């Protein structure tokens, strides 16, 4: 939608509600792709970003480098502060060296 220049706020709002309900079912790519899509479309969804940050923190071992990069980019692009998540990502990265 963002690439095509189509605004779909109602759709994104519905996705946010459903994603919050099912966040524990998401895998690492689902989480990264979800925040990436919202950031790319410039749709604000603070509650969703916060929920994904919380969920991702405990599951960072499941994330590959691309998932991490997409997630960090999305949080930065959306101007959503996620210090605890970023600290956890840094710690996980150090453990993989």
PDB file of N, CA and C in Angstrom:
ATOM      1  N   UNK A   1       0.818  -1.188   0.000  1.00  0.00           N
ATOM      2  CA  UNK A   1       0.000   0.000   0.000  1.00  0.00           C
ATOM      3  C   UNK A   1       0.863   1.254   0.000  1.00  0.00           C
ATOM      4  N   UNK A   2       1.872   1.284   0.846  1.00  0.00           N
ATOM      5  CA  UNK A   2       2.727   2.475   0.925  1.00  0.00           C
ATOM      6  C   UNK A   2       3.459   2.695  -0.393  1.00  0.00           C
ATOM      7  N   UNK A   3       3.986   1.626  -0.966  1.00  0.00           N
ATOM      8  CA  UNK A   3       4.715   1.735  -2.225  1.00  0.00           C
ATOM      9  C   UNK A   3       3.805   2.215  -3.346  1.00  0.00           C
ATOM     10  N   UNK A   4       2.564   1.786  -3.302  1.00  0.00           N
ATOM     11  CA  UNK A   4       1.596   2.180  -4.333  1.00  0.00           C
ATOM     12  C   UNK A   4       0.980   3.542  -4.046  1.00  0.00           C
ATOM     13  N   UNK A   5       1.291   4.103  -2.897  1.00  0.00           N
ATOM     14  CA  UNK A   5       0.730   5.407  -2.555  1.00  0.00           C
ATOM     15  C   UNK A   5      -0.732   5.347  -2.168  1.00  0.00           C
ATOM     16  N   UNK A   6      -1.166   4.200  -1.684  1.00  0.00           N
ATOM     17  CA  UNK A   6      -2.564   4.013  -1.299  1.00  0.00           C
ATOM     18  C   UNK A   6      -2.674   4.070   0.219  1.00  0.00           C
ATOM     19  N   UNK A   7      -3.529   4.941   0.704  1.00  0.00           N
ATOM     20  CA  UNK A   7      -3.761   5.023   2.145  1.00  0.00           C
ATOM     21  C   UNK A   7      -4.790   3.973   2.534  1.00  0.00           C
ATOM     22  N   UNK A   8      -4.478   3.216   3.552  1.00  0.00           N
ATOM     23  CA  UNK A   8      -5.383   2.153   3.989  1.00  0.00           C
ATOM     24  C   UNK A   8      -5.438   2.143   5.509  1.00  0.00           C
ATOM     25  N   UNK A   9      -5.722   3.290   6.094  1.00  0.00           N
ATOM     26  CA  UNK A   9      -5.700   3.425   7.541  1.00  0.00           C
ATOM     27  C   UNK A   9      -6.639   2.441   8.232  1.00  0.00           C
ATOM     28  N   UNK A  10      -7.836   2.278   7.707  1.00  0.00           N
ATOM     29  CA  UNK A  10      -8.808   1.356   8.313  1.00  0.00           C
ATOM     30  C   UNK A  10      -8.271  -0.073   8.308  1.00  0.00           C
ATOM     31  N   UNK A  11      -7.643  -0.456   7.222  1.00  0.00           N
ATOM     32  CA  UNK A  11      -7.056  -1.795   7.129  1.00  0.00           C
ATOM     33  C   UNK A  11      -5.945  -1.964   8.167  1.00  0.00           C
ATOM     34  N   UNK A  12      -5.055  -0.991   8.257  1.00  0.00           N
ATOM     35  CA  UNK A  12      -3.966  -1.080   9.226  1.00  0.00           C
ATOM     36  C   UNK A  12      -4.484  -1.106  10.663  1.00  0.00           C
ATOM     37  N   UNK A  13      -5.533  -0.350  10.936  1.00  0.00           N
ATOM     38  CA  UNK A  13      -6.122  -0.374  12.284  1.00  0.00           C
ATOM     39  C   UNK A  13      -6.664  -1.765  12.599  1.00  0.00           C
ATOM     40  N   UNK A  14      -7.310  -2.387  11.638  1.00  0.00           N
ATOM     41  CA  UNK A  14      -7.843  -3.742  11.841  1.00  0.00           C
ATOM     42  C   UNK A  14      -6.713  -4.750  12.021  1.00  0.00           C
ATOM     43  N   UNK A  15      -5.660  -4.596  11.259  1.00  0.00           N
ATOM     44  CA  UNK A  15      -4.496  -5.481  11.396  1.00  0.00           C
ATOM     45  C   UNK A  15      -3.877  -5.323  12.776  1.00  0.00           C
ATOM     46  N   UNK A  16      -3.764  -4.091  13.255  1.00  0.00           N
ATOM     47  CA  UNK A  16      -3.178  -3.846  14.583  1.00  0.00           C
ATOM     48  C   UNK A  16      -3.993  -4.538  15.668  1.00  0.00           C
ATOM     49  N   UNK A  17      -5.296  -4.433  15.599  1.00  0.00           N
ATOM     50  CA  UNK A  17      -6.160  -5.069  16.602  1.00  0.00           C
ATOM     51  C   UNK A  17      -5.970  -6.580  16.582  1.00  0.00           C
ATOM     52  N   UNK A  18      -5.982  -7.166  15.407  1.00  0.00           N
ATOM     53  CA  UNK A  18      -5.836  -8.623  15.293  1.00  0.00           C
ATOM     54  C   UNK A  18      -4.428  -9.067  15.692  1.00  0.00           C
ATOM     55  N   UNK A  19      -3.427  -8.299  15.303  1.00  0.00           N
ATOM     56  CA  UNK A  19      -2.046  -8.650  15.656  1.00  0.00           C
ATOM     57  C   UNK A  19      -1.858  -8.645  17.168  1.00  0.00           C
ATOM     58  N   UNK A  20      -2.439  -7.671  17.838  1.00  0.00           N
ATOM     59  CA  UNK A  20      -2.344  -7.628  19.302  1.00  0.00           C
ATOM     60  C   UNK A  20      -2.978  -8.863  19.935  1.00  0.00           C
ATOM     61  N   UNK A  21      -4.066  -9.316  19.366  1.00  0.00           N
ATOM     62  CA  UNK A  21      -4.734 -10.520  19.879  1.00  0.00           C
ATOM     63  C   UNK A  21      -3.887 -11.777  19.687  1.00  0.00           C
ATOM     64  N   UNK A  22      -3.118 -11.806  18.604  1.00  0.00           N
ATOM     65  CA  UNK A  22      -2.429 -13.034  18.224  1.00  0.00           C
ATOM     66  C   UNK A  22      -0.908 -12.942  18.299  1.00  0.00           C
ATOM     67  N   UNK A  23      -0.397 -11.952  18.985  1.00  0.00           N
ATOM     68  CA  UNK A  23       1.038 -11.672  18.983  1.00  0.00           C
ATOM     69  C   UNK A  23       1.883 -12.879  19.388  1.00  0.00           C
ATOM     70  N   UNK A  24       1.387 -13.695  20.280  1.00  0.00           N
ATOM     71  CA  UNK A  24       2.172 -14.866  20.739  1.00  0.00           C
ATOM     72  C   UNK A  24       2.300 -15.934  19.655  1.00  0.00           C
ATOM     73  N   UNK A  25       1.434 -15.866  18.644  1.00  0.00           N
ATOM     74  CA  UNK A  25       1.504 -16.812  17.525  1.00  0.00           C
ATOM     75  C   UNK A  25       2.524 -16.378  16.476  1.00  0.00           C
ATOM     76  N   UNK A  26       2.977 -15.142  16.541  1.00  0.00           N
ATOM     77  CA  UNK A  26       3.896 -14.608  15.544  1.00  0.00           C
ATOM     78  C   UNK A  26       5.283 -15.218  15.695  1.00  0.00           C
ATOM     79  N   UNK A  27       5.909 -15.496  14.568  1.00  0.00           N
ATOM     80  CA  UNK A  27       7.317 -15.870  14.611  1.00  0.00           C
ATOM     81  C   UNK A  27       8.145 -14.601  14.425  1.00  0.00           C
ATOM     82  N   UNK A  28       9.449 -14.727  14.418  1.00  0.00           N
ATOM     83  CA  UNK A  28      10.307 -13.552  14.342  1.00  0.00           C
ATOM     84  C   UNK A  28      10.076 -12.751  13.059  1.00  0.00           C
ATOM     85  N   UNK A  29       9.903 -13.437  11.954  1.00  0.00           N
ATOM     86  CA  UNK A  29       9.668 -12.736  10.698  1.00  0.00           C
ATOM     87  C   UNK A  29       8.321 -12.018  10.707  1.00  0.00           C
ATOM     88  N   UNK A  30       7.312 -12.638  11.298  1.00  0.00           N
ATOM     89  CA  UNK A  30       5.999 -11.986  11.413  1.00  0.00           C
ATOM     90  C   UNK A  30       6.114 -10.675  12.181  1.00  0.00           C
ATOM     91  N   UNK A  31       6.838 -10.709  13.301  1.00  0.00           N
ATOM     92  CA  UNK A  31       6.994  -9.493  14.110  1.00  0.00           C
ATOM     93  C   UNK A  31       7.733  -8.409  13.339  1.00  0.00           C
ATOM     94  N   UNK A  32       8.854  -8.785  12.725  1.00  0.00           N
ATOM     95  CA  UNK A  32       9.648  -7.813  11.971  1.00  0.00           C
ATOM     96  C   UNK A  32       8.860  -7.250  10.795  1.00  0.00           C
ATOM     97  N   UNK A  33       8.177  -8.105  10.065  1.00  0.00           N
ATOM     98  CA  UNK A  33       7.414  -7.646   8.899  1.00  0.00           C
ATOM     99  C   UNK A  33       6.250  -6.746   9.297  1.00  0.00           C
ATOM    100  N   UNK A  34       5.647  -7.025  10.435  1.00  0.00           N
ATOM    101  CA  UNK A  34       4.509  -6.220  10.876  1.00  0.00           C
ATOM    102  C   UNK A  34       4.940  -4.798  11.202  1.00  0.00           C
ATOM    103  N   UNK A  35       5.967  -4.644  12.031  1.00  0.00           N
ATOM    104  CA  UNK A  35       6.409  -3.281  12.354  1.00  0.00           C
ATOM    105  C   UNK A  35       6.986  -2.598  11.122  1.00  0.00           C
ATOM    106  N   UNK A  36       7.651  -3.351  10.246  1.00  0.00           N
ATOM    107  CA  UNK A  36       8.181  -2.787   9.005  1.00  0.00           C
ATOM    108  C   UNK A  36       7.045  -2.218   8.154  1.00  0.00           C
ATOM    109  N   UNK A  37       5.956  -2.973   8.025  1.00  0.00           N
ATOM    110  CA  UNK A  37       4.826  -2.518   7.200  1.00  0.00           C
ATOM    111  C   UNK A  37       4.203  -1.245   7.759  1.00  0.00           C
ATOM    112  N   UNK A  38       4.017  -1.194   9.063  1.00  0.00           N
ATOM    113  CA  UNK A  38       3.433   0.000   9.680  1.00  0.00           C
ATOM    114  C   UNK A  38       4.365   1.203   9.510  1.00  0.00           C
ATOM    115  N   UNK A  39       5.658   1.002   9.708  1.00  0.00           N
ATOM    116  CA  UNK A  39       6.614   2.101   9.560  1.00  0.00           C
ATOM    117  C   UNK A  39       6.676   2.585   8.109  1.00  0.00           C
ATOM    118  N   UNK A  40       6.698   1.652   7.179  1.00  0.00           N
ATOM    119  CA  UNK A  40       6.763   2.003   5.762  1.00  0.00           C
ATOM    120  C   UNK A  40       5.528   2.775   5.324  1.00  0.00           C
ATOM    121  N   UNK A  41       4.378   2.372   5.851  1.00  0.00           N
ATOM    122  CA  UNK A  41       3.119   3.038   5.503  1.00  0.00           C
ATOM    123  C   UNK A  41       2.886   4.310   6.318  1.00  0.00           C
ATOM    124  N   UNK A  42       3.798   4.570   7.245  1.00  0.00           N
ATOM    125  CA  UNK A  42       3.704   5.743   8.115  1.00  0.00           C
ATOM    126  C   UNK A  42       2.391   5.762   8.903  1.00  0.00           C
ATOM    127  N   UNK A  43       2.025   4.573   9.401  1.00  0.00           N
ATOM    128  CA  UNK A  43       0.832   4.422  10.227  1.00  0.00           C
ATOM    129  C   UNK A  43       1.275   4.274  11.675  1.00  0.00           C
ATOM    130  N   UNK A  44       0.791   5.151  12.524  1.00  0.00           N
ATOM    131  CA  UNK A  44       1.139   5.120  13.940  1.00  0.00           C
ATOM    132  C   UNK A  44       0.400   3.978  14.638  1.00  0.00           C
ATOM    133  N   UNK A  45       1.145   3.185  15.399  1.00  0.00           N
ATOM    134  CA  UNK A  45       0.553   2.063  16.128  1.00  0.00           C
ATOM    135  C   UNK A  45       1.406   1.778  17.356  1.00  0.00           C
ATOM    136  N   UNK A  46       1.485   2.748  18.237  1.00  0.00           N
ATOM    137  CA  UNK A  46       2.366   2.660  19.393  1.00  0.00           C
ATOM    138  C   UNK A  46       2.099   1.412  20.233  1.00  0.00           C
ATOM    139  N   UNK A  47       0.841   1.116  20.502  1.00  0.00           N
ATOM    140  CA  UNK A  47       0.510  -0.060  21.325  1.00  0.00           C
ATOM    141  C   UNK A  47       1.011  -1.338  20.664  1.00  0.00           C
ATOM    142  N   UNK A  48       0.861  -1.436  19.367  1.00  0.00           N
ATOM    143  CA  UNK A  48       1.339  -2.615  18.636  1.00  0.00           C
ATOM    144  C   UNK A  48       2.858  -2.704  18.696  1.00  0.00           C
ATOM    145  N   UNK A  49       3.541  -1.604  18.448  1.00  0.00           N
ATOM    146  CA  UNK A  49       5.004  -1.597  18.515  1.00  0.00           C
ATOM    147  C   UNK A  49       5.481  -2.001  19.908  1.00  0.00           C
ATOM    148  N   UNK A  50       4.837  -1.471  20.939  1.00  0.00           N
ATOM    149  CA  UNK A  50       5.230  -1.814  22.313  1.00  0.00           C
ATOM    150  C   UNK A  50       5.011  -3.297  22.588  1.00  0.00           C
ATOM    151  N   UNK A  51       3.901  -3.849  22.116  1.00  0.00           N
ATOM    152  CA  UNK A  51       3.623  -5.274  22.324  1.00  0.00           C
ATOM    153  C   UNK A  51       4.629  -6.146  21.588  1.00  0.00           C
ATOM    154  N   UNK A  52       4.974  -5.757  20.380  1.00  0.00           N
ATOM    155  CA  UNK A  52       5.961  -6.519  19.623  1.00  0.00           C
ATOM    156  C   UNK A  52       7.329  -6.413  20.281  1.00  0.00           C
ATOM    157  N   UNK A  53       7.673  -5.237  20.785  1.00  0.00           N
ATOM    158  CA  UNK A  53       8.953  -5.078  21.491  1.00  0.00           C
ATOM    159  C   UNK A  53       9.017  -6.013  22.688  1.00  0.00           C
ATOM    160  N   UNK A  54       7.956  -6.066  23.456  1.00  0.00           N
ATOM    161  CA  UNK A  54       7.922  -6.944  24.639  1.00  0.00           C
ATOM    162  C   UNK A  54       8.033  -8.414  24.236  1.00  0.00           C
ATOM    163  N   UNK A  55       7.286  -8.812  23.232  1.00  0.00           N
ATOM    164  CA  UNK A  55       7.303 -10.203  22.777  1.00  0.00           C
ATOM    165  C   UNK A  55       8.670 -10.573  22.213  1.00  0.00           C
ATOM    166  N   UNK A  56       9.238  -9.691  21.431  1.00  0.00           N
ATOM    167  CA  UNK A  56      10.515  -9.976  20.772  1.00  0.00           C
ATOM    168  C   UNK A  56      11.661 -10.114  21.764  1.00  0.00           C
ATOM    169  N   UNK A  57      11.635  -9.331  22.828  1.00  0.00           N
ATOM    170  CA  UNK A  57      12.734  -9.348  23.807  1.00  0.00           C
ATOM    171  C   UNK A  57      13.035 -10.736  24.329  1.00  0.00           C
ATOM    172  N   UNK A  58      12.008 -11.494  24.603  1.00  0.00           N
ATOM    173  CA  UNK A  58      12.204 -12.828  25.145  1.00  0.00           C
ATOM    174  C   UNK A  58      12.478 -13.888  24.103  1.00  0.00           C
ATOM    175  N   UNK A  59      12.435 -13.494  22.830  1.00  0.00           N
ATOM    176  CA  UNK A  59      12.569 -14.488  21.761  1.00  0.00           C
ATOM    177  C   UNK A  59      13.644 -14.125  20.741  1.00  0.00           C
ATOM    178  N   UNK A  60      14.579 -13.300  21.134  1.00  0.00           N
ATOM    179  CA  UNK A  60      15.578 -12.806  20.181  1.00  0.00           C
ATOM    180  C   UNK A  60      16.440 -13.904  19.576  1.00  0.00           C
ATOM    181  N   UNK A  61      16.579 -15.022  20.245  1.00  0.00           N
ATOM    182  CA  UNK A  61      17.357 -16.135  19.679  1.00  0.00           C
ATOM    183  C   UNK A  61      16.730 -16.665  18.395  1.00  0.00           C
ATOM    184  N   UNK A  62      15.432 -16.428  18.221  1.00  0.00           N
ATOM    185  CA  UNK A  62      14.731 -16.875  17.015  1.00  0.00           C
ATOM    186  C   UNK A  62      14.976 -15.953  15.823  1.00  0.00           C
ATOM    187  N   UNK A  63      15.487 -14.760  16.066  1.00  0.00           N
ATOM    188  CA  UNK A  63      15.639 -13.753  15.017  1.00  0.00           C
ATOM    189  C   UNK A  63      16.947 -13.940  14.259  1.00  0.00           C
ATOM    190  N   UNK A  64      16.871 -13.857  12.935  1.00  0.00           N
ATOM    191  CA  UNK A  64      18.097 -13.828  12.148  1.00  0.00           C
ATOM    192  C   UNK A  64      18.484 -12.364  11.932  1.00  0.00           C
ATOM    193  N   UNK A  65      19.608 -12.139  11.301  1.00  0.00           N
ATOM    194  CA  UNK A  65      20.109 -10.776  11.126  1.00  0.00           C
ATOM    195  C   UNK A  65      19.127  -9.897  10.353  1.00  0.00           C
ATOM    196  N   UNK A  66      18.497 -10.444   9.334  1.00  0.00           N
ATOM    197  CA  UNK A  66      17.545  -9.655   8.536  1.00  0.00           C
ATOM    198  C   UNK A  66      16.341  -9.239   9.372  1.00  0.00           C
ATOM    199  N   UNK A  67      15.815 -10.147  10.179  1.00  0.00           N
ATOM    200  CA  UNK A  67      14.679  -9.812  11.052  1.00  0.00           C
ATOM    201  C   UNK A  67      15.046  -8.692  12.013  1.00  0.00           C
ATOM    202  N   UNK A  68      16.239  -8.784  12.609  1.00  0.00           N
ATOM    203  CA  UNK A  68      16.691  -7.759  13.553  1.00  0.00           C
ATOM    204  C   UNK A  68      16.833  -6.422  12.837  1.00  0.00           C
ATOM    205  N   UNK A  69      17.471  -6.435  11.674  1.00  0.00           N
ATOM    206  CA  UNK A  69      17.676  -5.191  10.927  1.00  0.00           C
ATOM    207  C   UNK A  69      16.342  -4.545  10.562  1.00  0.00           C
ATOM    208  N   UNK A  70      15.401  -5.343  10.093  1.00  0.00           N
ATOM    209  CA  UNK A  70      14.089  -4.801   9.723  1.00  0.00           C
ATOM    210  C   UNK A  70      13.365  -4.228  10.935  1.00  0.00           C
ATOM    211  N   UNK A  71      13.469  -4.921  12.054  1.00  0.00           N
ATOM    212  CA  UNK A  71      12.780  -4.454  13.253  1.00  0.00           C
ATOM    213  C   UNK A  71      13.391  -3.153  13.766  1.00  0.00           C
ATOM    214  N   UNK A  72      14.707  -3.096  13.852  1.00  0.00           N
ATOM    215  CA  UNK A  72      15.368  -1.881  14.330  1.00  0.00           C
ATOM    216  C   UNK A  72      15.062  -0.717  13.403  1.00  0.00           C
ATOM    217  N   UNK A  73      15.119  -0.955  12.104  1.00  0.00           N
ATOM    218  CA  UNK A  73      14.794   0.091  11.123  1.00  0.00           C
ATOM    219  C   UNK A  73      13.372   0.598  11.338  1.00  0.00           C
ATOM    220  N   UNK A  74      12.433  -0.322  11.532  1.00  0.00           N
ATOM    221  CA  UNK A  74      11.029   0.062  11.695  1.00  0.00           C
ATOM    222  C   UNK A  74      10.815   0.918  12.934  1.00  0.00           C
ATOM    223  N   UNK A  75      11.407   0.507  14.041  1.00  0.00           N
ATOM    224  CA  UNK A  75      11.256   1.294  15.272  1.00  0.00           C
ATOM    225  C   UNK A  75      11.860   2.687  15.098  1.00  0.00           C
ATOM    226  N   UNK A  76      13.031   2.757  14.479  1.00  0.00           N
ATOM    227  CA  UNK A  76      13.679   4.055  14.262  1.00  0.00           C
ATOM    228  C   UNK A  76      12.871   4.920  13.300  1.00  0.00           C
ATOM    229  N   UNK A  77      12.402   4.339  12.222  1.00  0.00           N
ATOM    230  CA  UNK A  77      11.635   5.078  11.223  1.00  0.00           C
ATOM    231  C   UNK A  77      10.323   5.584  11.792  1.00  0.00           C
ATOM    232  N   UNK A  78       9.694   4.776  12.645  1.00  0.00           N
ATOM    233  CA  UNK A  78       8.417   5.161  13.256  1.00  0.00           C
ATOM    234  C   UNK A  78       8.616   6.052  14.481  1.00  0.00           C
ATOM    235  N   UNK A  79       9.865   6.316  14.828  1.00  0.00           N
ATOM    236  CA  UNK A  79      10.201   7.134  16.008  1.00  0.00           C
ATOM    237  C   UNK A  79       9.589   6.572  17.289  1.00  0.00           C
ATOM    238  N   UNK A  80       9.655   5.247  17.404  1.00  0.00           N
ATOM    239  CA  UNK A  80       9.163   4.569  18.605  1.00  0.00           C
ATOM    240  C   UNK A  80      10.373   4.193  19.452  1.00  0.00           C
ATOM    241  N   UNK A  81      10.419   4.708  20.659  1.00  0.00           N
ATOM    242  CA  UNK A  81      11.513   4.412  21.566  1.00  0.00           C
ATOM    243  C   UNK A  81      11.356   2.999  22.115  1.00  0.00           C
ATOM    244  N   UNK A  82      12.426   2.226  22.014  1.00  0.00           N
ATOM    245  CA  UNK A  82      12.394   0.845  22.498  1.00  0.00           C
ATOM    246  C   UNK A  82      13.757   0.503  23.094  1.00  0.00           C
ATOM    247  N   UNK A  83      14.167   1.284  24.064  1.00  0.00           N
ATOM    248  CA  UNK A  83      15.497   1.147  24.646  1.00  0.00           C
ATOM    249  C   UNK A  83      15.739  -0.265  25.189  1.00  0.00           C
ATOM    250  N   UNK A  84      14.774  -0.814  25.895  1.00  0.00           N
ATOM    251  CA  UNK A  84      14.951  -2.152  26.467  1.00  0.00           C
ATOM    252  C   UNK A  84      15.124  -3.191  25.364  1.00  0.00           C
ATOM    253  N   UNK A  85      14.347  -3.078  24.299  1.00  0.00           N
ATOM    254  CA  UNK A  85      14.497  -3.995  23.165  1.00  0.00           C
ATOM    255  C   UNK A  85      15.870  -3.838  22.532  1.00  0.00           C
ATOM    256  N   UNK A  86      16.298  -2.603  22.297  1.00  0.00           N
ATOM    257  CA  UNK A  86      17.581  -2.374  21.658  1.00  0.00           C
ATOM    258  C   UNK A  86      18.732  -2.878  22.526  1.00  0.00           C
ATOM    259  N   UNK A  87      18.614  -2.728  23.831  1.00  0.00           N
ATOM    260  CA  UNK A  87      19.636  -3.265  24.735  1.00  0.00           C
ATOM    261  C   UNK A  87      19.672  -4.789  24.663  1.00  0.00           C
ATOM    262  N   UNK A  88      18.500  -5.399  24.597  1.00  0.00           N
ATOM    263  CA  UNK A  88      18.424  -6.861  24.490  1.00  0.00           C
ATOM    264  C   UNK A  88      19.012  -7.333  23.157  1.00  0.00           C
ATOM    265  N   UNK A  89      18.758  -6.588  22.094  1.00  0.00           N
ATOM    266  CA  UNK A  89      19.324  -6.928  20.789  1.00  0.00           C
ATOM    267  C   UNK A  89      20.848  -6.838  20.850  1.00  0.00           C
ATOM    268  N   UNK A  90      21.369  -5.794  21.463  1.00  0.00           N
ATOM    269  CA  UNK A  90      22.816  -5.643  21.602  1.00  0.00           C
ATOM    270  C   UNK A  90      23.426  -6.796  22.381  1.00  0.00           C
ATOM    271  N   UNK A  91      22.787  -7.171  23.465  1.00  0.00           N
ATOM    272  CA  UNK A  91      23.286  -8.291  24.280  1.00  0.00           C
ATOM    273  C   UNK A  91      23.258  -9.599  23.484  1.00  0.00           C
ATOM    274  N   UNK A  92      22.186  -9.814  22.743  1.00  0.00           N
ATOM    275  CA  UNK A  92      22.072 -11.025  21.931  1.00  0.00           C
ATOM    276  C   UNK A  92      23.148 -11.035  20.846  1.00  0.00           C
ATOM    277  N   UNK A  93      23.379  -9.891  20.226  1.00  0.00           N
ATOM    278  CA  UNK A  93      24.403  -9.800  19.177  1.00  0.00           C
ATOM    279  C   UNK A  93      25.780 -10.127  19.736  1.00  0.00           C
ATOM    280  N   UNK A  94      26.093  -9.607  20.915  1.00  0.00           N
ATOM    281  CA  UNK A  94      27.382  -9.893  21.544  1.00  0.00           C
ATOM    282  C   UNK A  94      27.541 -11.376  21.859  1.00  0.00           C
ATOM    283  N   UNK A  95      26.442 -12.000  22.269  1.00  0.00           N
ATOM    284  CA  UNK A  95      26.526 -13.431  22.593  1.00  0.00           C
ATOM    285  C   UNK A  95      26.757 -14.307  21.364  1.00  0.00           C
ATOM    286  N   UNK A  96      26.458 -13.762  20.186  1.00  0.00           N
ATOM    287  CA  UNK A  96      26.642 -14.531  18.944  1.00  0.00           C
ATOM    288  C   UNK A  96      28.008 -14.355  18.332  1.00  0.00           C
ATOM    289  N   UNK A  97      28.810 -13.465  18.891  1.00  0.00           N
ATOM    290  CA  UNK A  97      30.160 -13.238  18.341  1.00  0.00           C
ATOM    291  C   UNK A  97      31.101 -14.382  18.670  1.00  0.00           C
TER     292      UNK A  97
END
